[in-house]
Coordinates of C-alpha atoms in Angstrom, one line a residue:
M1 CA 37.0 35.0 28.4
S2 CA 37.9 35.4 24.8
L3 CA 36.0 33.9 21.9
P4 CA 37.4 32.4 18.6
P5 CA 37.2 35.0 15.7
E6 CA 34.5 33.1 13.9
K7 CA 32.3 32.8 17.1
A8 CA 32.9 36.5 17.9
S9 CA 31.8 37.4 14.3
E10 CA 28.6 35.4 14.7
L11 CA 27.9 36.9 18.1
K12 CA 28.3 40.4 16.7
Q13 CA 25.9 39.6 13.9
L14 CA 23.3 38.3 16.3
I15 CA 23.7 41.4 18.6
H16 CA 23.5 43.8 15.6
Q17 CA 20.3 42.2 14.3
Q18 CA 18.7 42.4 17.8
L19 CA 19.7 46.0 18.3
S20 CA 18.4 46.9 14.9
K21 CA 15.1 45.1 15.6
M22 CA 14.8 47.2 18.8
D23 CA 15.8 50.4 17.1
V24 CA 18.3 51.0 19.8
H25 CA 20.4 53.4 17.7
G26 CA 17.4 55.6 17.0
R27 CA 16.4 55.8 20.6
I28 CA 20.0 56.6 21.7
R29 CA 20.1 59.5 19.2
E30 CA 16.8 60.9 20.5
I31 CA 18.0 60.7 24.1
L32 CA 21.4 62.2 23.2
A33 CA 19.7 65.2 21.5
E34 CA 17.3 65.6 24.3
T35 CA 20.1 65.4 27.0
I36 CA 22.2 68.0 25.2
R37 CA 19.3 70.3 24.8
E38 CA 18.0 70.1 28.4
E39 CA 21.0 69.3 30.6
L40 CA 24.2 70.6 28.9
A41 CA 25.5 73.8 30.4
P42 CA 26.3 76.7 28.0
D43 CA 30.0 76.6 29.0
Q44 CA 30.2 72.9 28.5
Q45 CA 31.5 71.9 25.1
Q46 CA 30.7 68.2 25.0
L47 CA 28.7 65.5 26.9
S48 CA 30.8 63.0 28.9
T49 CA 30.3 59.3 28.5
E50 CA 29.2 59.0 32.2
D51 CA 26.4 61.6 31.6
L52 CA 25.2 59.8 28.5
I53 CA 25.1 56.4 30.3
K54 CA 23.2 57.9 33.2
A55 CA 20.6 59.4 30.8
L56 CA 20.2 56.0 29.0
R57 CA 19.8 54.2 32.3
R58 CA 17.2 56.8 33.6
R59 CA 15.1 56.2 30.5
G60 CA 15.3 52.4 30.7
I61 CA 17.3 51.9 27.5
I62 CA 20.0 49.8 29.1
D63 CA 17.5 47.7 31.1
D64 CA 15.6 47.0 27.9
V65 CA 18.7 45.9 26.0
M66 CA 20.0 43.7 28.8
K67 CA 16.6 41.9 29.0
E68 CA 17.0 41.0 25.3
L69 CA 20.7 40.2 25.4
N70 CA 21.6 37.7 28.1
F71 CA 25.3 36.8 28.3
V72 CA 26.2 34.0 30.7
T73 CA 29.8 33.2 31.4
D74 CA 31.6 31.2 34.1
S75 CA 32.9 33.4 36.9
V76 CA 35.7 30.9 37.9
D77 CA 39.0 31.4 36.2
Q78 CA 40.2 27.8 37.0
E79 CA 40.7 25.3 34.2
L80 CA 38.0 22.6 33.8
P81 CA 39.1 19.1 34.7
S82 CA 40.1 16.9 31.7
S83 CA 37.4 14.4 32.6
P84 CA 34.2 16.3 33.8
K85 CA 32.3 14.3 36.4
Q86 CA 29.0 16.0 35.6
P87 CA 27.4 17.2 32.4
I88 CA 27.8 20.9 31.7
C89 CA 24.6 22.8 31.4
F90 CA 24.0 26.4 30.2
T91 CA 21.0 28.1 32.0
D92 CA 19.5 31.5 32.3
R93 CA 20.6 33.5 35.3
H94 CA 18.9 36.5 36.7
S95 CA 22.0 38.7 36.7
T96 CA 24.1 39.3 33.6
L97 CA 27.8 38.6 34.1
L98 CA 30.5 39.8 31.7
K99 CA 34.0 38.8 32.5
K100 CA 36.6 41.5 31.7
S101 CA 38.8 40.8 28.8
D102 CA 40.6 42.7 26.0
G103 CA 37.5 42.4 23.9
T104 CA 35.4 44.6 26.4
R105 CA 37.7 47.6 26.2
M106 CA 38.0 50.1 23.5
A107 CA 41.3 50.0 21.6
D108 CA 43.7 52.9 22.1
S109 CA 44.7 55.3 19.3
T110 CA 47.9 53.5 18.5
T111 CA 46.2 50.2 18.1
M112 CA 43.5 51.8 15.9
L113 CA 46.1 53.4 13.7
S114 CA 47.4 49.9 12.8
I115 CA 43.9 48.9 11.5
S116 CA 44.4 49.5 7.8
D117 CA 41.0 48.3 6.6
P118 CA 39.1 51.2 4.9
V119 CA 35.4 52.0 5.1
H120 CA 33.8 50.8 1.9
M121 CA 30.9 53.0 0.8
V122 CA 28.6 52.1 -2.1
L123 CA 26.2 54.4 -3.8
I124 CA 23.1 52.8 -5.4
K125 CA 20.3 54.3 -7.4
T126 CA 16.9 52.7 -7.3
D127 CA 14.2 53.6 -9.9
I128 CA 10.4 53.5 -9.4
F129 CA 10.3 49.9 -10.6
G130 CA 12.8 48.7 -8.0
E131 CA 15.7 48.3 -10.5
T132 CA 19.1 49.1 -9.0
T133 CA 22.1 50.7 -10.6
L134 CA 25.6 50.9 -9.1
V135 CA 26.6 54.6 -9.2
A136 CA 29.8 54.8 -7.2
S137 CA 32.1 52.7 -5.0
Y138 CA 34.6 54.4 -2.7
F139 CA 37.1 53.2 -0.1
L140 CA 37.4 55.8 2.7
E141 CA 40.6 56.2 4.6
W142 CA 39.2 57.0 8.0
R143 CA 42.3 57.2 10.2
S144 CA 42.8 61.0 9.8
V145 CA 40.3 61.4 12.6
L146 CA 42.8 59.8 15.0
G147 CA 45.0 63.0 14.6
S148 CA 42.3 65.6 15.2
E149 CA 42.4 67.4 18.5
N150 CA 38.7 67.0 19.4
G151 CA 38.2 63.6 17.9
M152 CA 36.2 65.1 15.0
T153 CA 37.2 65.9 11.4
S154 CA 35.5 66.7 8.1
L155 CA 36.4 65.4 4.7
T156 CA 35.3 66.2 1.1
V157 CA 35.7 63.3 -1.3
E158 CA 34.9 63.1 -5.0
L159 CA 32.9 60.1 -6.1
M160 CA 33.8 58.6 -9.4
G161 CA 31.6 56.4 -11.7
V162 CA 32.0 52.7 -12.2
G163 CA 33.1 50.5 -15.1
T164 CA 33.6 52.5 -18.3
E165 CA 32.8 55.7 -16.4
S166 CA 35.3 55.2 -13.6
K167 CA 37.1 58.4 -14.7
V168 CA 33.9 60.5 -14.7
S169 CA 32.9 62.3 -11.5
V170 CA 29.4 61.7 -10.2
G171 CA 29.4 64.1 -7.3
I172 CA 31.0 65.4 -4.2
L173 CA 30.4 63.9 -0.8
N174 CA 31.0 65.8 2.5
I175 CA 31.8 63.5 5.4
K176 CA 32.1 64.2 9.1
L177 CA 34.0 61.7 11.2
E178 CA 33.8 61.5 15.0
M179 CA 35.3 59.1 17.4
Y180 CA 32.8 58.0 20.0
P181 CA 33.5 57.5 22.8
P182 CA 36.3 60.1 22.6
L183 CA 39.9 58.7 22.7
N184 CA 41.8 59.2 25.9
Q185 CA 44.9 60.3 23.9
T186 CA 44.9 61.5 20.4
L187 CA 47.9 61.2 18.0
S188 CA 49.6 64.0 16.2
Q189 CA 48.6 64.4 12.6
E190 CA 52.3 64.0 11.6
V191 CA 52.3 60.5 13.2
V192 CA 49.1 59.6 11.3
N193 CA 50.4 60.9 8.0
T194 CA 53.7 59.1 8.4
Q195 CA 51.9 55.8 9.1
L196 CA 49.7 56.2 6.0
A197 CA 52.7 57.1 3.8
L198 CA 54.7 54.1 5.1
E199 CA 51.7 51.8 4.3
R200 CA 51.3 53.2 0.8
Q201 CA 55.0 52.6 0.2
K202 CA 54.8 49.1 1.5
T203 CA 51.7 48.4 -0.6
A204 CA 53.3 49.7 -3.8
E205 CA 56.3 47.5 -3.2
K206 CA 54.2 44.4 -2.5
E207 CA 52.2 45.0 -5.7
R208 CA 55.4 45.6 -7.7
L209 CA 56.9 42.3 -6.5
F210 CA 53.8 40.4 -7.1
L211 CA 53.5 41.8 -10.6
V212 CA 57.1 40.8 -11.3
Y213 CA 56.4 37.3 -10.1
A214 CA 53.2 37.0 -12.1
K215 CA 55.0 38.0 -15.3
Q216 CA 57.7 35.4 -14.6
W217 CA 55.1 32.7 -13.9
W218 CA 53.3 33.6 -17.1
R219 CA 56.5 33.3 -19.2
E220 CA 57.1 29.9 -17.7
Y221 CA 53.5 28.8 -18.4
L222 CA 53.9 29.8 -22.1
Q223 CA 57.2 27.9 -22.4
I224 CA 55.4 24.6 -21.5
R225 CA 53.2 24.8 -24.6
P226 CA 52.8 27.8 -27.0
S227 CA 49.1 27.1 -27.3
H228 CA 48.7 28.1 -23.7
N229 CA 48.5 31.7 -24.9
S230 CA 44.9 31.2 -26.0
R231 CA 43.7 29.7 -22.8
L232 CA 41.6 31.7 -20.3
V233 CA 44.2 32.1 -17.5
K234 CA 43.0 35.1 -15.5
I235 CA 45.5 36.4 -13.0
F236 CA 44.2 39.9 -12.6
A237 CA 40.7 41.4 -12.9
Q238 CA 39.4 45.0 -12.8
D239 CA 36.9 45.9 -10.1
E240 CA 34.1 48.4 -10.4
N241 CA 36.5 51.3 -10.0
G242 CA 38.8 50.0 -12.9
I243 CA 41.5 48.9 -10.4
N244 CA 43.4 45.7 -11.4
R245 CA 43.4 43.3 -8.5
P246 CA 44.6 39.7 -8.2
V247 CA 41.6 37.4 -8.7
C248 CA 42.4 35.6 -5.5
S249 CA 41.6 38.8 -3.6
Y250 CA 37.9 38.6 -4.6
I251 CA 37.6 35.3 -2.6
K252 CA 37.4 35.0 1.2
P253 CA 35.7 32.3 3.3
L254 CA 32.3 33.7 4.2
R255 CA 30.1 32.4 7.0
A256 CA 26.3 33.0 6.6
G257 CA 25.6 32.7 10.4
R258 CA 22.1 31.3 10.8
L259 CA 20.7 32.8 7.5
L260 CA 21.7 29.9 5.3
D261 CA 21.9 26.3 6.7
T262 CA 23.4 24.2 3.9
P263 CA 25.8 24.7 1.0
R264 CA 22.9 23.9 -1.4
Q265 CA 20.8 26.6 0.2
A266 CA 23.7 29.0 -0.3
A267 CA 23.9 28.0 -3.9
R268 CA 20.1 28.8 -4.2
F269 CA 20.7 32.2 -2.6
V270 CA 23.4 33.1 -5.1
N271 CA 21.2 31.8 -7.9
V272 CA 18.3 34.1 -7.1
L273 CA 20.5 37.2 -7.2
G274 CA 20.0 38.8 -10.5
Y275 CA 22.2 38.3 -13.6
E276 CA 23.4 41.3 -15.5
R277 CA 26.4 41.6 -17.8
A278 CA 28.6 44.7 -17.5
P279 CA 27.4 47.3 -20.0
V280 CA 29.4 47.8 -23.2
I281 CA 29.8 51.0 -25.1
G282 CA 30.2 50.2 -28.8
G283 CA 31.5 46.8 -30.1
G284 CA 34.5 44.8 -29.2
G285 CA 33.0 42.0 -27.1
K286 CA 32.4 41.7 -23.4
Q287 CA 33.2 44.5 -21.0
E288 CA 35.6 43.4 -18.3
Q289 CA 34.4 44.2 -14.8
W290 CA 34.3 42.2 -11.6
C291 CA 32.5 43.6 -8.6
T292 CA 33.6 43.6 -5.0
L293 CA 31.3 41.6 -2.8
L294 CA 29.7 44.7 -1.1
A295 CA 28.9 46.3 -4.4
F296 CA 27.5 43.1 -5.8
L297 CA 25.2 42.5 -2.8
C298 CA 24.0 46.2 -2.6
R299 CA 22.8 46.1 -6.2
N300 CA 21.5 42.5 -5.9
K301 CA 22.8 41.6 -9.4
G302 CA 26.0 41.0 -11.3
D303 CA 27.9 39.0 -13.9
C304 CA 28.7 35.3 -13.7
E305 CA 32.1 36.1 -12.1
D306 CA 30.4 37.9 -9.3
H307 CA 28.0 35.0 -8.6
A308 CA 30.9 32.5 -8.8
N309 CA 33.1 34.5 -6.4
L310 CA 30.3 34.8 -3.8
L311 CA 29.3 31.1 -4.1
C312 CA 33.0 30.0 -3.7
S313 CA 33.4 32.2 -0.6
L314 CA 30.2 30.7 1.0
L315 CA 31.3 27.1 0.2
L316 CA 34.7 27.8 1.7
G317 CA 32.9 29.1 4.8
Y318 CA 31.1 25.7 5.0
G319 CA 34.5 23.9 5.1
L320 CA 34.5 22.7 1.5
E321 CA 37.6 22.8 -0.7
A322 CA 36.1 25.2 -3.3
F323 CA 37.6 27.0 -6.4
V324 CA 36.4 29.4 -9.0
C325 CA 36.9 28.0 -12.5
V326 CA 37.5 30.2 -15.5
G327 CA 36.9 28.9 -19.0
T328 CA 34.3 28.8 -21.7
K329 CA 30.9 27.2 -22.3
A330 CA 29.1 26.6 -25.6
K331 CA 30.2 28.6 -28.7
G332 CA 33.4 29.7 -26.8
V333 CA 31.6 32.2 -24.5
P334 CA 33.8 33.0 -21.5
H335 CA 32.3 31.8 -18.3
A336 CA 33.0 31.3 -14.6
W337 CA 31.7 28.6 -12.3
V338 CA 32.6 26.9 -9.0
M339 CA 34.2 23.5 -8.3
T340 CA 34.5 21.6 -5.1
C341 CA 36.9 18.7 -4.5
G342 CA 35.7 15.9 -2.1
T343 CA 37.9 14.0 0.2
D344 CA 37.2 10.9 -1.9
G345 CA 38.4 12.7 -5.1
T346 CA 34.9 13.5 -6.3
I347 CA 34.8 16.7 -8.4
T348 CA 31.5 18.6 -8.4
F349 CA 30.7 21.6 -10.5
W350 CA 28.3 24.2 -9.2
E351 CA 26.7 26.6 -11.7
S352 CA 26.2 29.8 -9.7
L353 CA 23.6 31.2 -12.1
T354 CA 21.2 28.3 -11.9
G355 CA 22.1 26.5 -8.7
H356 CA 22.6 23.2 -10.6
R357 CA 25.3 20.7 -9.5
Y358 CA 27.2 18.3 -11.8
I359 CA 29.5 15.4 -11.0
H360 CA 32.5 15.4 -13.3
K361 CA 33.7 12.1 -14.6
P362 CA 36.6 12.6 -17.1
A363 CA 36.6 10.7 -20.3
N364 CA 39.7 8.7 -21.3
P365 CA 41.1 10.2 -24.6
D366 CA 43.2 7.0 -25.2
E367 CA 40.1 4.8 -25.0
S368 CA 38.9 3.1 -28.2
P369 CA 36.4 5.1 -30.2
V370 CA 33.8 2.3 -29.9
A371 CA 34.1 2.2 -26.1
E372 CA 31.3 3.9 -24.2
Q373 CA 32.4 7.2 -22.5
P374 CA 30.6 9.1 -19.8
K375 CA 28.5 11.9 -21.5
P376 CA 28.9 15.2 -19.7
L377 CA 25.7 16.9 -18.5
Y378 CA 27.4 20.2 -17.7
P379 CA 27.5 23.1 -20.2
Y380 CA 31.3 23.8 -19.8
R381 CA 33.7 23.3 -22.7
T382 CA 37.2 24.5 -21.7
I383 CA 39.0 25.5 -18.5
G384 CA 42.0 27.7 -18.2
C385 CA 42.6 28.1 -14.5
V386 CA 41.1 27.6 -11.0
F387 CA 41.7 29.7 -7.9
N388 CA 40.5 30.5 -4.4
H389 CA 41.7 32.8 -1.6
Q390 CA 45.0 30.9 -1.2
M391 CA 45.8 29.1 -4.5
F392 CA 46.0 29.8 -8.2
L393 CA 46.6 27.0 -10.7
G394 CA 46.9 27.2 -14.5
N395 CA 45.7 24.2 -16.6
C396 CA 48.8 22.9 -18.4
Q397 CA 47.3 19.6 -19.7
P398 CA 47.6 18.9 -23.4
S399 CA 44.0 19.8 -23.9
D400 CA 41.9 22.3 -22.0
S401 CA 38.7 20.5 -22.7
V402 CA 36.7 20.0 -19.5
E403 CA 35.4 16.7 -20.7
I404 CA 38.9 15.0 -20.5
C405 CA 40.4 17.2 -17.9
V406 CA 41.9 15.6 -14.8
F407 CA 41.5 17.7 -11.6
D408 CA 44.4 16.3 -9.6
L409 CA 45.5 19.8 -8.4
N410 CA 48.5 18.4 -6.6
D411 CA 50.0 17.1 -9.9
E412 CA 52.2 19.9 -11.2
S413 CA 52.5 18.2 -14.6
K414 CA 48.8 18.9 -15.1
W415 CA 48.3 22.1 -13.0
K416 CA 51.0 24.8 -12.7
P417 CA 50.6 26.5 -9.3
M418 CA 51.5 30.0 -8.2
S419 CA 53.5 30.5 -5.1
E420 CA 51.1 30.5 -2.1
E421 CA 53.4 32.9 -0.3
A422 CA 53.3 35.3 -3.2
I423 CA 49.4 35.2 -3.2
K424 CA 49.4 35.6 0.6
S425 CA 51.5 38.8 0.4
V426 CA 48.8 40.6 -1.5
C427 CA 45.6 38.7 -0.7
A428 CA 45.8 37.5 2.9
P429 CA 43.5 39.1 5.5
G430 CA 45.2 42.2 6.9
A431 CA 47.4 42.7 3.8
T432 CA 47.2 46.4 2.9
T433 CA 46.7 45.5 -0.8
S434 CA 43.7 43.2 -0.1
L435 CA 40.1 44.1 -0.1
P436 CA 38.5 44.9 3.3
P437 CA 36.8 42.0 5.2
F438 CA 33.5 40.9 3.7
P439 CA 30.5 42.3 5.6
P440 CA 28.2 39.8 7.3
L441 CA 25.1 38.9 5.3
C442 CA 21.9 40.8 6.3
A443 CA 18.6 39.1 7.0
S444 CA 15.8 39.7 4.6
T445 CA 13.6 42.7 5.3
I446 CA 10.8 41.3 3.0
D447 CA 7.6 40.0 4.5
A448 CA 7.0 36.9 2.4
S449 CA 3.2 36.6 3.1
V450 CA 2.4 40.3 2.6
T451 CA 4.5 40.5 -0.6
S452 CA 2.9 37.3 -2.0
N453 CA -0.6 38.7 -1.4
E454 CA 0.3 42.0 -3.0
I455 CA 1.7 40.5 -6.2
E456 CA -1.2 38.1 -6.4
M457 CA -3.8 40.9 -6.2
Q458 CA -1.9 42.9 -8.8
L459 CA -1.8 39.9 -11.2
R460 CA -5.5 39.3 -10.7
L461 CA -6.2 42.9 -11.7
L462 CA -3.9 42.6 -14.7
V463 CA -5.5 39.4 -15.9
S464 CA -9.0 40.8 -15.5
E465 CA -8.1 43.9 -17.5
H466 CA -6.5 41.9 -20.2
R467 CA -9.5 39.6 -20.5
K468 CA -11.8 42.6 -20.5
D469 CA -9.9 44.0 -23.5
L470 CA -10.6 40.7 -25.3
G471 CA -14.3 40.9 -24.4
L472 CA -14.1 38.1 -21.9
T473 CA -15.5 38.0 -18.3
T474 CA -13.3 36.8 -15.4
V475 CA -14.4 34.6 -12.5
W476 CA -11.9 33.8 -9.9
E477 CA -12.1 30.6 -7.7
D478 CA -10.3 31.2 -4.4
Q479 CA -10.3 27.6 -3.4
L480 CA -8.6 26.5 -6.6
S481 CA -6.0 29.2 -6.1
Y482 CA -5.3 28.0 -2.6
L483 CA -4.8 24.4 -3.8
L484 CA -1.9 25.5 -6.0
S485 CA 0.3 26.4 -2.9
P486 CA 1.8 22.9 -2.3
A487 CA 3.0 22.7 -5.9
L488 CA 4.9 26.0 -5.6
A489 CA 6.4 24.9 -2.3
S490 CA 7.6 21.7 -3.8
Y491 CA 9.1 23.4 -6.8
E492 CA 11.3 25.7 -4.5
F493 CA 12.2 22.7 -2.3
E494 CA 13.4 20.8 -5.4
R495 CA 15.4 23.9 -6.6
T496 CA 17.1 24.2 -3.3
T497 CA 17.9 20.5 -2.5
S498 CA 17.8 18.8 -6.0
I499 CA 15.4 16.3 -4.4
S500 CA 11.9 15.9 -5.7
A501 CA 9.4 16.5 -3.0
G502 CA 6.5 14.6 -4.7
N503 CA 3.2 16.1 -5.7
E504 CA 0.8 13.2 -5.0
E505 CA -1.3 15.2 -2.5
F506 CA -1.4 18.2 -4.9
Q507 CA -2.6 16.1 -7.8
D508 CA -5.2 14.3 -5.6
A509 CA -6.6 17.6 -4.4
I510 CA -6.8 19.0 -8.0
R511 CA -8.7 15.8 -9.1
R512 CA -11.2 16.4 -6.3
A513 CA -11.6 20.1 -7.2
V514 CA -12.2 19.5 -10.9
P515 CA -15.6 17.9 -11.7
D516 CA -16.1 15.2 -14.2
G517 CA -16.3 16.5 -17.7
H518 CA -14.1 19.5 -16.9
T519 CA -10.5 20.2 -17.9
F520 CA -7.7 21.6 -15.7
K521 CA -4.6 23.4 -17.0
G522 CA -1.8 24.9 -14.9
F523 CA 1.4 26.8 -15.7
P524 CA 4.1 27.5 -13.1
I525 CA 6.9 30.0 -13.7
H526 CA 9.7 31.4 -11.6
F527 CA 11.2 34.9 -11.2
V528 CA 13.8 36.6 -9.1
Y529 CA 12.1 40.0 -9.0
R530 CA 8.8 41.3 -7.5
N531 CA 7.5 43.5 -10.3
A532 CA 4.0 42.1 -11.1
R533 CA 3.6 43.9 -14.4
R534 CA 6.9 42.8 -15.7
A535 CA 6.2 39.2 -14.7
F536 CA 2.8 39.3 -16.4
A537 CA 4.3 40.6 -19.6
T538 CA 6.8 37.7 -19.5
C539 CA 4.0 35.1 -18.9
L540 CA 2.0 36.3 -21.9
R541 CA 5.0 35.5 -24.1
S542 CA 4.5 31.8 -23.3
P543 CA 1.8 30.3 -25.6
F544 CA 0.7 27.9 -23.0
C545 CA 0.3 30.5 -20.3
E546 CA -1.5 32.9 -22.7
E547 CA -3.9 30.0 -23.5
I548 CA -4.8 29.8 -19.8
I549 CA -5.1 33.5 -19.2
C550 CA -7.2 33.9 -22.3
C551 CA -9.2 30.7 -21.8
R552 CA -12.6 30.6 -23.5
G553 CA -15.3 28.1 -22.9
D554 CA -18.2 27.0 -20.7
Q555 CA -18.0 27.6 -16.9
V556 CA -14.4 29.0 -17.0
R557 CA -12.9 29.5 -13.6
L558 CA -9.5 31.1 -13.2
A559 CA -6.9 30.8 -10.4
V560 CA -3.5 32.3 -9.7
R561 CA -1.2 31.7 -6.7
V562 CA 2.0 33.6 -5.8
R563 CA 4.6 32.3 -3.3
V564 CA 7.6 34.5 -2.4
F565 CA 10.6 32.7 -0.7
T566 CA 13.0 35.1 1.0
Y567 CA 16.7 34.9 1.2
P568 CA 19.4 37.1 2.8
E569 CA 20.1 40.6 1.4
S570 CA 16.4 40.9 0.4
A571 CA 16.9 38.5 -2.4
C572 CA 13.9 36.4 -3.2
A573 CA 12.5 33.6 -5.4
V574 CA 9.0 34.3 -6.7
W575 CA 6.9 31.4 -7.9
I576 CA 3.7 32.1 -9.8
M577 CA 1.1 29.6 -11.1
F578 CA -1.8 30.4 -13.4
A579 CA -4.5 27.8 -13.7
C580 CA -8.0 27.4 -15.2
K581 CA -10.7 24.8 -15.3
Y582 CA -13.6 24.7 -17.8
R583 CA -16.2 22.4 -19.0
S584 CA -15.1 20.4 -22.0
V585 CA -17.5 20.7 -25.0
L586 CA -17.2 18.2 -27.8

C-alpha cells in the first residue's frame, strides 16, 4: 500500500509528534548505550541492527510504541468493486498489520545519492528576556557520508553571519555524520564527488540561463513603458546569507496538518509572529534581506516579506490561488502583502502583519469625477508585481495604483508573465537550485493556562509596587478578574474570524458585579510576546490604562486578567485586561 505524498507527510508529522511525546528517541539512546556497555564483546566493532531490535523488544520499547501507533491496512491485494455493496468501516484490530511496500524499506546508497536536498541548520541566540537573534544559517551537504567505509564521517564547517555580516565568521562547527542503520553497500568517494560536481555544474548552468532570461524579460518590460523602471518589480531577493534567489523560490504550498484549521486561522498565526525589519548599518534606506522559512520560524519574527511568503505558502496549501504582492503603502514605503483570486473573480487582499482582509473593488478611471467611486479601505498605494511558486507577473497597466488596478492575471496587456518553464527550472521541488522542502510546522510547547497564570501574577506584583511608589494601597478582587475572561476570548475570536462574538453576557455580568453608585473602567490590550515587565511598561504609556492602574478614590478594587492563546511554533497571542471599580464621589 502506498500513500499520496501529502498523506504520507501528514502521517509522518503525526508519528513524529507521538514519538516526541513518548521520548522514544531518548529511551533508545539510553538502551543503546547500556547494550554497548554490557553486551558488546571487546573484539566486536559495532552493534548489529538485530541486536539493537532484540534489546528494544526485551525492554518493552517496541510494544509501547506499537500500542500508541496502530496502523490498519487491508491485507487483500484485490481491487475494490466499483460499486461497493456494503459501507466500508475502519476499526481497531488487536494485531498491527503493515503491508510491505517500497516505503517500508530503506533506500539504497545509489538512491540516496540522488537526493540533493541539503540539511538546513539554523543557529539562534536567545537572551534572558526571551528575545531571539538569528546568528547563522547553513546548508549542509550531507552525502559525503555515503562514500565513507564505515558509514561515518566528520566534517568541520565555518558558520558565517547573516545579513550585513554574511562575510563575517561567527564560529567553527564540528559535525559527525553516521548512517543508521548502516548501508548494505557504500559508494566510492570518487562516485560521490563526481555526482556533486555534476550537480554543481548543472546548477550553475540553470542559474545562468535563468539570469539571461530574466534580463531579457526586464528589457522587454521596460520597452512597454519607460516609467516601468520606477515600479517595484522584484525578480530576485537576497536571503539571510546574502545569496540572490528568485523570489518564486521562497514560496511553496505548505500544509499545516491539524495545527491550523482554516485559512483565517493561518493568517492569525502569521500575524502573531513578531515583526522586525532587517537591521541597517548607517543610512541609505531599508536593508534588503528575505529569510528562508526555517530561519523565519526559528527566530519567530521577521520583515513584512517573510510574513507574506509564509502566509502565501499556507493559503496555497489550503487550495487557494494565492500570490505575494510587492508594492508600496502610504508615503511610498515598500511593502509586501498577499492576494487571493476567487473562482468568481473576487480579489481579496490579506495583510500578513495584522491578519486583516480587504475586498478589492477597482475604481473606474474613466468615470465622471462626480460619480461615486468605491473608497478603498486597504493601506496599499501601488503594486509592481505578483508571484507565487509557479508564476511571476509584472504590472504593465498605465498606472500602478492599486485603487484602479485590474487583477485579470490572464490578460497579458495588463500583466506581463514570466515563462512558467523558466521558473520551474530553478524553483520546482527537486531542482538543485531551489530551497530544500519546507519543514512541517511544530505544535506549540507552551502551556496556555500555566503561562497565563504566571504573567497575571507578575503583573499583579508590578501594579502593587507601582501603586506603592505612589503612596496608594492595592486591593485585588479575584471575582472581577475572572469575569474579564469572556471578553478576552471574544477579542481573540474576532481577530481570528473577523466575526464579532458578542459581549452581551460579559456586559451583564459586569453590571451585576458593580454596585449602584460605583464606576467600572476596563482596558484590553494585545501583545505577541510573554514578557510581563515589557508589557506593563507599554500599558503605562496609555493614558487610559495608567488612569486605571493609578486609580484613586473610595472603595477602589483592581482586577487584571491574562489569556494566552497558543499557535504553532510556540507563537502566541497574549491578551491583557486591566480593570477597576470605585465608588463615585460627587
